[in-house]
Amino acid sequence: MIYENAPAKINLTLDTLYKREDGYHEVEMIMTTVDLNDRLTLEKRRDKKIVLKVEHRYVPTDHRNLAYKAAKLMMDRYGIEQGVTITLDKAIPIAAGLAGGSSDAAATFRGMNRLFELGLSLEVLSELSAEIGSDIPFCIYGKTALCTGRGEKLKMLPKPPAAWVILAKPDISVSTADVYGALKVEDKEADIQTEQCVKALEAGDYQMLVENLGNTLEKVTTEMHPVIQSLKETMQKAGVDAALMSGSGPTVYGLASKERQAKSVVNALKGCCKEVYMVRLLG
Ligand SMILES: C[C@@](CO)(OP(=O)(O)O)[C@H](O)COP(=O)(O)OP(=O)(O)OC[C@H]1O[C@@H](n2ccc(N)nc2=O)[C@H](O)[C@@H]1O
Ligand SMILES: Nc1ncnc2c1ncn2[C@@H]1O[C@H](COP(=O)(O)OP(=O)(O)O)[C@@H](O)[C@H]1O
């Protein structure tokens, strides 16, 4: 039996450059992992089936699940003659902008590689995984990276300085495709400081980092769901060092350097958001 951890990610930056001929957006974004993890176990089966066990109302257990897709792709590509039972224990909120499904898929790629002793490098897994999702290559490594192209081209970066992350997931689901679909040129007015953010990571400068977070999709999703703005304001009033929406949303995260500060942000969110997590940056 193989165990794999699937950590959530947050976007420190997300800049959309232009819409490409293939319908995807060319992006430039810095992502890092946080200590909120789905857990997976993988076991071989004698038949050729992929059996996925997940106890969650909104998570499919068939070919629509990204972990299922990852297992199927590995079996087809590497001619694996046995099947696999994957047990998935979800902790990351669904359709939240935290790449839960992508991270599960990445963990499945790594797990299948180990279970069937394929000896593939993370680089090979990362390249293969781009066939089923733009965020999965990043999740294969699960560290801190500058992601370009449609998100699949990676340049690894130093991990961010230690900090607490408060995640607030409002009770709504957001489709990534809908958010990208609603993006207009005017939404790009916000200047996203990718380069400054890279420099802050290279210098290990927390203050510089929190001053240079940004996400072009925040405006788009906030127009659909104004609750995002109010969560951000609640966090700011409670004294976070920075607050931002992650990915296509709707999760808003706040960064805090001190534990006491993070706890008071969690308290301030009571009553306005049911799903709140206080975790650490992993990077
Ligand atoms: C916004 C981000 C930021 O990290 O994440 P989430 O909010 O989903 O966590 C990603 O760009 C999401 O990546 P991922 O969720 O893997 O997207 P995919 O499955 O590849 O694509 C879903 C849909 O989003 C749109 N899409 C995705 C990526 C991209 N660079 N441009 C796009 O326009 C396309 O309409 C595509 O059909
Ligand atoms: N392993 C998975 N975990 C969660 N959702 C999944 C998974 N595989 C496929 N999905 C589907 O993908 C959608 C978005 O998944 P998720 O990765 O949680 O969101 P996001 O891309 O915003 O981080 C969900 O609505 C769900 O139906």
Short mmCIF file of C-alpha atoms and ligand atoms in Angstrom, two decimals, residues 9-11 13-14 16 18-20 22-27 29 31 66 95-100 102 130 132-138 147-152 174-181 183 215 217 245-250, ligand 1:
data_model
loop_
_atom_site.label_atom_id
_atom_site.label_comp_id
_atom_site.label_asym_id
_atom_site.label_seq_id
_atom_site.Cartn_x
_atom_site.Cartn_y
_atom_site.Cartn_z
CA LYS A 9 -1.98 25.55 -3.24
CA ILE A 10 -2.50 29.28 -3.10
CA ASN A 11 -1.64 31.89 -5.69
CA THR A 13 0.25 36.17 -7.89
CA LEU A 14 -1.89 35.44 -10.93
CA THR A 16 -3.43 36.82 -17.30
CA TYR A 18 -3.80 37.23 -23.30
CA LYS A 19 -6.25 34.70 -24.64
CA ARG A 20 -4.62 32.15 -26.91
CA ASP A 22 -6.52 27.28 -28.27
CA GLY A 23 -8.93 29.06 -25.89
CA TYR A 24 -6.61 28.97 -22.86
CA HIS A 25 -5.15 32.11 -21.31
CA GLU A 26 -1.45 32.70 -21.25
CA VAL A 27 -0.70 33.25 -17.57
CA MET A 29 1.58 33.15 -11.71
CA MET A 31 2.01 29.39 -6.59
CA LEU A 66 -9.01 13.96 -11.75
CA ALA A 95 -14.05 24.09 -6.38
CA ALA A 96 -12.32 26.58 -4.13
CA GLY A 97 -9.32 27.86 -6.12
CA LEU A 98 -7.03 25.69 -3.99
CA ALA A 99 -6.34 23.03 -6.67
CA GLY A 100 -7.69 20.17 -4.56
CA SER A 102 -5.29 18.84 -9.31
CA ALA A 130 -0.39 18.63 -18.32
CA ILE A 132 -5.34 16.46 -18.04
CA GLY A 133 -5.04 19.87 -16.31
CA SER A 134 -3.01 23.08 -16.29
CA ASP A 135 -2.44 23.15 -12.51
CA ILE A 136 -1.30 19.52 -12.13
CA PRO A 137 2.35 19.95 -13.25
CA PHE A 138 2.86 22.42 -10.38
CA CYS A 147 4.12 29.03 -13.63
CA THR A 148 3.79 30.26 -17.22
CA GLY A 149 2.23 29.06 -20.49
CA ARG A 150 -1.27 27.95 -19.50
CA GLY A 151 0.24 27.20 -16.09
CA GLU A 152 2.20 24.06 -16.99
CA VAL A 174 -16.93 28.76 -8.69
CA SER A 175 -16.15 27.18 -12.05
CA THR A 176 -12.65 28.02 -13.29
CA ALA A 177 -13.84 27.97 -16.92
CA ASP A 178 -16.64 30.47 -16.12
CA VAL A 179 -14.19 32.87 -14.45
CA TYR A 180 -11.70 32.78 -17.33
CA GLY A 181 -14.69 33.08 -19.70
CA LEU A 183 -12.43 37.91 -18.03
CA ASN A 215 -4.57 38.32 -8.81
CA LEU A 217 -9.14 37.07 -11.59
CA MET A 245 -8.33 35.59 -3.49
CA SER A 246 -6.61 32.36 -4.57
CA GLY A 247 -6.78 31.18 -8.21
CA SER A 248 -10.24 31.58 -9.72
CA GLY A 249 -11.68 31.71 -6.20
CA PRO A 250 -13.77 31.92 -4.21
C1 LIG B 1 -7.15 29.54 -12.03
C2 LIG B 1 -6.13 28.51 -11.67
C3 LIG B 1 -4.90 29.21 -11.10
O1 LIG B 1 -4.00 28.34 -10.52
O2 LIG B 1 -6.52 27.57 -10.70
P1 LIG B 1 -7.85 27.19 -9.86
O3 LIG B 1 -8.61 28.40 -9.50
O4 LIG B 1 -8.64 26.26 -10.74
O5 LIG B 1 -7.36 26.48 -8.61
C4 LIG B 1 -5.66 27.72 -12.93
O6 LIG B 1 -5.23 28.58 -13.96
C5 LIG B 1 -6.70 26.77 -13.47
O7 LIG B 1 -6.09 25.58 -13.78
P2 LIG B 1 -6.93 24.20 -13.94
O8 LIG B 1 -8.02 24.16 -12.93
O9 LIG B 1 -5.95 23.09 -13.97
O10 LIG B 1 -7.58 24.44 -15.36
P3 LIG B 1 -7.85 23.42 -16.58
O11 LIG B 1 -8.58 22.22 -16.06
O12 LIG B 1 -6.62 23.20 -17.37
O13 LIG B 1 -8.84 24.31 -17.45
C6 LIG B 1 -10.17 24.58 -17.09
C7 LIG B 1 -10.67 25.72 -17.96
O14 LIG B 1 -10.14 26.98 -17.48
C8 LIG B 1 -9.77 27.83 -18.54
N1 LIG B 1 -8.33 28.12 -18.48
C9 LIG B 1 -7.50 27.38 -17.71
C10 LIG B 1 -6.16 27.68 -17.62
C11 LIG B 1 -5.66 28.75 -18.38
N2 LIG B 1 -4.37 29.09 -18.35
N3 LIG B 1 -6.49 29.47 -19.16
C12 LIG B 1 -7.82 29.19 -19.22
O15 LIG B 1 -8.56 29.89 -19.92
C13 LIG B 1 -10.18 27.11 -19.81
O16 LIG B 1 -11.48 27.55 -20.14
C14 LIG B 1 -10.24 25.66 -19.42
O17 LIG B 1 -11.15 24.93 -20.18
#
